[in-house]
Structures are given as C-alpha cells and as structure tokens.
JSON list of C-alpha atoms in Angstrom, two decimals:
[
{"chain": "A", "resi": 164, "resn": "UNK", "atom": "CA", "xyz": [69.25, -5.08, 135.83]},
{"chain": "A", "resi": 165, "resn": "UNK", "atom": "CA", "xyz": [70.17, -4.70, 132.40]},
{"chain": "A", "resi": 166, "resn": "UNK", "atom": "CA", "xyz": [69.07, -0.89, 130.76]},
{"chain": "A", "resi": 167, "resn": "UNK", "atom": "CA", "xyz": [68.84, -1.87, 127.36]},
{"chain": "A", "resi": 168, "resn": "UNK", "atom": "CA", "xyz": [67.86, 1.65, 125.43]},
{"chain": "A", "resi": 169, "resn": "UNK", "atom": "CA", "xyz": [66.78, 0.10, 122.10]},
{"chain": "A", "resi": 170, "resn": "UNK", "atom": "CA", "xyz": [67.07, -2.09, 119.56]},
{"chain": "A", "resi": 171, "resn": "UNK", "atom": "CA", "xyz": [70.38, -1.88, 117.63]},
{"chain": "A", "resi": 172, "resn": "UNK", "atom": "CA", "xyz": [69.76, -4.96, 114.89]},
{"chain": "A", "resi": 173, "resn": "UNK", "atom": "CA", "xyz": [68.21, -8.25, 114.89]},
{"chain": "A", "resi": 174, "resn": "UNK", "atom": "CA", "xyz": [69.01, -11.16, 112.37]},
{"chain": "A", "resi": 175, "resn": "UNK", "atom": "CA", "xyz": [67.11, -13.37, 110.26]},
{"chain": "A", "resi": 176, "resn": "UNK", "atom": "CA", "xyz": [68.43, -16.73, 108.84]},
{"chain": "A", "resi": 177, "resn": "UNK", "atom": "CA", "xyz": [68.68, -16.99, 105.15]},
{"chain": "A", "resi": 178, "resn": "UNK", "atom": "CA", "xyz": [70.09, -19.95, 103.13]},
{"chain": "A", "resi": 179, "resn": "UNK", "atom": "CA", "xyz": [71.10, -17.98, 100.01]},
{"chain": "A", "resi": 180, "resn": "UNK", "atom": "CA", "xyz": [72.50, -14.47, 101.05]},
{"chain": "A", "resi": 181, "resn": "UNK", "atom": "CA", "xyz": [71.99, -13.36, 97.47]},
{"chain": "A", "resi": 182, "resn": "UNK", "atom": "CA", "xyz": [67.77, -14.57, 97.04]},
{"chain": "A", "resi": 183, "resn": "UNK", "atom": "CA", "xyz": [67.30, -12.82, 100.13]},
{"chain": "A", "resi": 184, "resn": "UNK", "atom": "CA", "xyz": [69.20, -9.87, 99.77]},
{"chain": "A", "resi": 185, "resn": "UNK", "atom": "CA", "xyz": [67.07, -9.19, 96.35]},
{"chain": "A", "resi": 186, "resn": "UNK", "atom": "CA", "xyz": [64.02, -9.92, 97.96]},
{"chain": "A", "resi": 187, "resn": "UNK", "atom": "CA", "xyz": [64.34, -7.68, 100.88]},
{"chain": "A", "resi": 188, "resn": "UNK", "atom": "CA", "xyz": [65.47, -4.91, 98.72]},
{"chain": "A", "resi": 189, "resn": "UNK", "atom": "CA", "xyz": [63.82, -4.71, 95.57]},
{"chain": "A", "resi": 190, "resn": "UNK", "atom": "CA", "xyz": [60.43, -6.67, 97.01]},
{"chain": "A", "resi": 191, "resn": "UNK", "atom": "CA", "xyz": [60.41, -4.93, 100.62]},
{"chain": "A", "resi": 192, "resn": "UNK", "atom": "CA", "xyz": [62.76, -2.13, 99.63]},
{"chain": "A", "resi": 193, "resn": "UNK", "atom": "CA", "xyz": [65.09, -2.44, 101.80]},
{"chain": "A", "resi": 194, "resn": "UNK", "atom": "CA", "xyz": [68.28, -0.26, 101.68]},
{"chain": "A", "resi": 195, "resn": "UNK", "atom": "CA", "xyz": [71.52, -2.67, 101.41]},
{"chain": "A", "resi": 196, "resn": "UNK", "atom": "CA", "xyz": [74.47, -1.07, 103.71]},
{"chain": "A", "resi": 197, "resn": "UNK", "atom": "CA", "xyz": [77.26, -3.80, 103.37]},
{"chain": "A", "resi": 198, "resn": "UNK", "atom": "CA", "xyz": [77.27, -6.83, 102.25]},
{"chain": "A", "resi": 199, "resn": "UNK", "atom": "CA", "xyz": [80.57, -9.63, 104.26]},
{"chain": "A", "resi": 200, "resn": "UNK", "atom": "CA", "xyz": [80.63, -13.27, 102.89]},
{"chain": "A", "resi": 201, "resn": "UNK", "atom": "CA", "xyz": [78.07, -14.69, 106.46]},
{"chain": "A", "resi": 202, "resn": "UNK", "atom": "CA", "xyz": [75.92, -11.50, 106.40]},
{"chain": "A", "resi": 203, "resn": "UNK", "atom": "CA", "xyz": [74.16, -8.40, 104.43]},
{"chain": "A", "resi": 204, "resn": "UNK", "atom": "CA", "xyz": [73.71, -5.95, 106.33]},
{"chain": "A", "resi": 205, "resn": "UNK", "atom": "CA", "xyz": [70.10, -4.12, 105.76]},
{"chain": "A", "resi": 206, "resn": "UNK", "atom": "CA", "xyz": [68.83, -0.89, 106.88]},
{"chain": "A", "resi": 207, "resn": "UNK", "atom": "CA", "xyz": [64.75, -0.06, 107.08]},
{"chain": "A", "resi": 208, "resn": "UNK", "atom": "CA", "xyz": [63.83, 3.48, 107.62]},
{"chain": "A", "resi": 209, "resn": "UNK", "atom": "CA", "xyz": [65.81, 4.24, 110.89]},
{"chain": "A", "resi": 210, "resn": "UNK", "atom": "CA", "xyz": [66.11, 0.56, 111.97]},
{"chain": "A", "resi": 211, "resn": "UNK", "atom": "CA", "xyz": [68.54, -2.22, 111.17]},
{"chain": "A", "resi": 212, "resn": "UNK", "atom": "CA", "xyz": [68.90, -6.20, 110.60]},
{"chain": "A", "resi": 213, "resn": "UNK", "atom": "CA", "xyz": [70.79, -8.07, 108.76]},
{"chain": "A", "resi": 214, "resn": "UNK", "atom": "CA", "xyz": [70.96, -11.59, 107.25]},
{"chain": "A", "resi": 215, "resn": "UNK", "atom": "CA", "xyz": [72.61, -14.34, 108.59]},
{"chain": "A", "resi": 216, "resn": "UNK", "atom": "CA", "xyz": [73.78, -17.04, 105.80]},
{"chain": "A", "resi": 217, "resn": "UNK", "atom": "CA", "xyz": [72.76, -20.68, 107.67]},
{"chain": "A", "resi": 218, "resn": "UNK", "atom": "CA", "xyz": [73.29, -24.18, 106.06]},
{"chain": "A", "resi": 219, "resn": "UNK", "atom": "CA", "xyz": [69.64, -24.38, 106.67]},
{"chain": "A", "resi": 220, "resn": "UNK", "atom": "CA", "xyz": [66.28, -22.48, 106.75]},
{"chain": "A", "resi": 221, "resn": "UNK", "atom": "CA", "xyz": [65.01, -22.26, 110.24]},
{"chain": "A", "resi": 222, "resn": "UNK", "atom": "CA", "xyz": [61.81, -24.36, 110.66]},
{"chain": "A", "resi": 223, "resn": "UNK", "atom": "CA", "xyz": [58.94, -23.32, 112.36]},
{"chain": "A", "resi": 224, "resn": "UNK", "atom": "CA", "xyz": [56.33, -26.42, 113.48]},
{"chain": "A", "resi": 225, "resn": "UNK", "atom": "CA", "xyz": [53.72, -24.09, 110.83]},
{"chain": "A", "resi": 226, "resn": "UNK", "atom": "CA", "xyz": [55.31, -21.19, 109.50]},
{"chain": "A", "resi": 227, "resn": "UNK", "atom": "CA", "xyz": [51.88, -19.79, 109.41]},
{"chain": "A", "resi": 228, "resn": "UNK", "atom": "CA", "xyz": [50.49, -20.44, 112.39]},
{"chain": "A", "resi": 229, "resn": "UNK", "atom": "CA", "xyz": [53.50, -19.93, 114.69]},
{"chain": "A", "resi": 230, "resn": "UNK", "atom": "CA", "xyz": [53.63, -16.72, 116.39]},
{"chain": "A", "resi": 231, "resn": "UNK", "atom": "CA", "xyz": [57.30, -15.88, 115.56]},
{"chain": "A", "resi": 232, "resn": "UNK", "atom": "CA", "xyz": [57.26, -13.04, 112.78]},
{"chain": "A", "resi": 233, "resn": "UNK", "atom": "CA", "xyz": [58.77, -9.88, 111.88]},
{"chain": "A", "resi": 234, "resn": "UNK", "atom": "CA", "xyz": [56.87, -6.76, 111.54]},
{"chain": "A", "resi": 235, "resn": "UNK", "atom": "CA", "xyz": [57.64, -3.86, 109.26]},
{"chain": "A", "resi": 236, "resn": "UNK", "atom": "CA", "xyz": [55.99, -0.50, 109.52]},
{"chain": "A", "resi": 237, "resn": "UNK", "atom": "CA", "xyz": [54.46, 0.89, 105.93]},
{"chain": "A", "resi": 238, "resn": "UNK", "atom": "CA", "xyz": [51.98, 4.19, 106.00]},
{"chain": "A", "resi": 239, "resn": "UNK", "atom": "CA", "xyz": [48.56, 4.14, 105.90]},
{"chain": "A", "resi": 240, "resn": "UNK", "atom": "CA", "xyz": [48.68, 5.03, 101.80]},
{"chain": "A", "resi": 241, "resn": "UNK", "atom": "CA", "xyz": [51.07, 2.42, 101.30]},
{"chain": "A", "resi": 242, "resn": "UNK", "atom": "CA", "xyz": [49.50, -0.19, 102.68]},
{"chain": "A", "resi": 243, "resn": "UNK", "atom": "CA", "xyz": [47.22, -1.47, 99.90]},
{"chain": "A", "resi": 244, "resn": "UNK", "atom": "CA", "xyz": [49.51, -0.83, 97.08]},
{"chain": "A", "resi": 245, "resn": "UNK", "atom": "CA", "xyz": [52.18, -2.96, 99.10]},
{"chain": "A", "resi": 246, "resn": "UNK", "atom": "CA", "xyz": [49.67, -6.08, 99.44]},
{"chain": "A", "resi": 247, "resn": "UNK", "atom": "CA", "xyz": [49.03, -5.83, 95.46]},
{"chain": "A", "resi": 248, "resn": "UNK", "atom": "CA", "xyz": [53.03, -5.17, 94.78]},
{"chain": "A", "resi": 249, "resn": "UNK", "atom": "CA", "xyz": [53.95, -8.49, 96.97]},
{"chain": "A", "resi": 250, "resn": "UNK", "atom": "CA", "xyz": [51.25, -10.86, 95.08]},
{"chain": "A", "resi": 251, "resn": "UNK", "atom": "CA", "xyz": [51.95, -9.43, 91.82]},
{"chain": "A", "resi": 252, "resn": "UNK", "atom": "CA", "xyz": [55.10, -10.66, 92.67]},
{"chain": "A", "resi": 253, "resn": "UNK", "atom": "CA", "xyz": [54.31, -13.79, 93.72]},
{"chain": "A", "resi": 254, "resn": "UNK", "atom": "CA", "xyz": [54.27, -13.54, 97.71]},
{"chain": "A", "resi": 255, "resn": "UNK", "atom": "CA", "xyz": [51.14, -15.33, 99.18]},
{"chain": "A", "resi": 256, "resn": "UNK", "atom": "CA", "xyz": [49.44, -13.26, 101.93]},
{"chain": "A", "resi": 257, "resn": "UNK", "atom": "CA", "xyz": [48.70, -16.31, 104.14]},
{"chain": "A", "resi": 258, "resn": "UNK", "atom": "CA", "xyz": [46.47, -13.92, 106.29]},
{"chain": "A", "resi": 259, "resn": "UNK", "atom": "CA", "xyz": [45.36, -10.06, 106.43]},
{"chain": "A", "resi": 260, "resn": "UNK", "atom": "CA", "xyz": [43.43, -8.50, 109.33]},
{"chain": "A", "resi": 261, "resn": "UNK", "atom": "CA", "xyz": [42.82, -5.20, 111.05]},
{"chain": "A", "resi": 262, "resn": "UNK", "atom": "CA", "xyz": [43.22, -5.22, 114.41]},
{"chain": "A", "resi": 263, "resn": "UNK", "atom": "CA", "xyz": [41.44, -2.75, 117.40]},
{"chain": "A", "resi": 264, "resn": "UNK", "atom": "CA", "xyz": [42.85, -4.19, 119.96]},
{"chain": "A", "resi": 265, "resn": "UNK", "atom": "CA", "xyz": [45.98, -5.53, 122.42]},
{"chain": "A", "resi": 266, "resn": "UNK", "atom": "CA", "xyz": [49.26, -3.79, 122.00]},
{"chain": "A", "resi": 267, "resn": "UNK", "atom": "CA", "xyz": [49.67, -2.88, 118.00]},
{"chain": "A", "resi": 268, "resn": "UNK", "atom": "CA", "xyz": [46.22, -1.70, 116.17]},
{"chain": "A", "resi": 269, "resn": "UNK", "atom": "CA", "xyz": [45.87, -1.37, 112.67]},
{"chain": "A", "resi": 270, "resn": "UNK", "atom": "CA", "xyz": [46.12, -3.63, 109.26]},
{"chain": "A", "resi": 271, "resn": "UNK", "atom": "CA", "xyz": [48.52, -6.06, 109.24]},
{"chain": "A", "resi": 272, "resn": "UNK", "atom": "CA", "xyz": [49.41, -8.71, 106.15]},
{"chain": "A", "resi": 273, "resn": "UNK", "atom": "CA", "xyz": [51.45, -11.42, 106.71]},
{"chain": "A", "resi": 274, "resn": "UNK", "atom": "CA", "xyz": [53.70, -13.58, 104.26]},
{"chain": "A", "resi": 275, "resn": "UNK", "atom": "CA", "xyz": [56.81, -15.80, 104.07]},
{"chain": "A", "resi": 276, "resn": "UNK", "atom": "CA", "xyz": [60.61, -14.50, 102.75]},
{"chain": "A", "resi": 277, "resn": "UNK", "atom": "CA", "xyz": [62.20, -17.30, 100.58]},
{"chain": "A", "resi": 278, "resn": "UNK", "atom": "CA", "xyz": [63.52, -19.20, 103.53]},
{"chain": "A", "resi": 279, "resn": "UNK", "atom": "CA", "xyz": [60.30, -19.51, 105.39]},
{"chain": "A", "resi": 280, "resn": "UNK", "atom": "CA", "xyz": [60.51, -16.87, 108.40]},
{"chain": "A", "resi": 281, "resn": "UNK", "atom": "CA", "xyz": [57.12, -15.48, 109.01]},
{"chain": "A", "resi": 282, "resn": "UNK", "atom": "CA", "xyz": [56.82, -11.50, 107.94]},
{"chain": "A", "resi": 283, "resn": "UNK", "atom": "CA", "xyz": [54.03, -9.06, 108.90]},
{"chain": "A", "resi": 284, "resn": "UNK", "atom": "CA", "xyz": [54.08, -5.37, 107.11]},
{"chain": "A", "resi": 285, "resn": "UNK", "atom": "CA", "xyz": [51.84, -3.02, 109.37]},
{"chain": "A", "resi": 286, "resn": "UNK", "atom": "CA", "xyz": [49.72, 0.23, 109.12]},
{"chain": "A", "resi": 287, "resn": "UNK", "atom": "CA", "xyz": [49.76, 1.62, 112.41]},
{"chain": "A", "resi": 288, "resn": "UNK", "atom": "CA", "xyz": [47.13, 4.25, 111.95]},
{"chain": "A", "resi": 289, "resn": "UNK", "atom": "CA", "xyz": [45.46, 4.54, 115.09]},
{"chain": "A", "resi": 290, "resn": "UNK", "atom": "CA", "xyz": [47.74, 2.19, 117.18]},
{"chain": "A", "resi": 291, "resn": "UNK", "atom": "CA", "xyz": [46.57, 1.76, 120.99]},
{"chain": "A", "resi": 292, "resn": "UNK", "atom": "CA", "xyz": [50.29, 1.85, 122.15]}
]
C-alpha cells in the first residue's frame, strides 16, 4: 500500500482563469501564489489548490444536489458575516444547515463558484471527528 501523508493540492476546473481567480480571492479570500497561462495557483490558510483553465465547466447531473463539493474551513465568528458577505455579493446559498452528526459537525453553507462546482464553507465548532 500506498502511505499517502496528506493532501498536497487539489484542482478545480475553471473556464476563465481570470473570473475565478477574482472570485476566490477577493470573494473567498483566497491568497494568489502564482499565476502560469493553464493554472493559478491558490493558497487557503495552510492548504493549497489551484485552478485548472478547461474549454468547459465541468457538469454535474444537479450542481446542487450532487454530492461532489469543496469545503472550506471559516471560524465560528466568521461564519455569519461570510453568509451575508457572499449574498451581498451576489452568491446564492442554495442550502445552509447545522449538522450533529456523521463525520464533520457544525454549520455548513453551500454555493456555486462561476463555473458551477459545488462549494461548502464550514464552522467546525464542536466537530465529532
């Protein structure tokens, strides 16, 4: 077997590197570490991704119902001011809800980036992990 220690990056597929790169940084603030003609590179507290220019968005059968997402940490004080930031700015929480059970506990809001792939921004105060 495999003894993977971690995570090092993941990638999300973007149509317009640009859109996205504004959107993760100033919206979701996002810290942009390089930027190549395919990719920008994106760090998140101690974490990385980066996105991945594609010809086209990925599509999910219902972006909101699928299961696929991306989850971001915030803190517990952050939480509700993030929510309000995001719809002030024209990001429609498709669904909020605080969880006390499975694997990650706590308040979770989920939305859609510009191309469609499914975010979640978390409070893990009091997660059962």
């Amino acid at each position: 077997m495999v003894k993977t220690q971690g995570v090092v990056h993941f990638s999300l597929p973007v149509t317009d590197l640009e859109r996205s790169a504004t959107f993760y940084s100033e919206l979701l603030g996002m810290r942009i570490v390089q930027k190549a003609p395919r990719m920008v590179f994106l760090k998140c507290g101690d974490d990385y991704f980066i996105l991945a220019k594609v010809a086209a968005p990925v599509k999910y059968d219902s972006p909101e119902e699928s299961p696929v997402h991306h989850a971001f940490k915030v803190a517990a004080e952050d939480f509700e001011p993030a929510v309000a930031f995001l719809k002030q700015n024209g990001v429609k929480i498709f669904h909020m809800e605080d969880r006390r059970d499975g694997v990650f506990w706590g308040r979770q809001a989920y939305f859609l980036d510009p191309d469609g792939n499914k975010l979640e921004i978390h409070d893990p105060q009091g997660m059962g992990v």
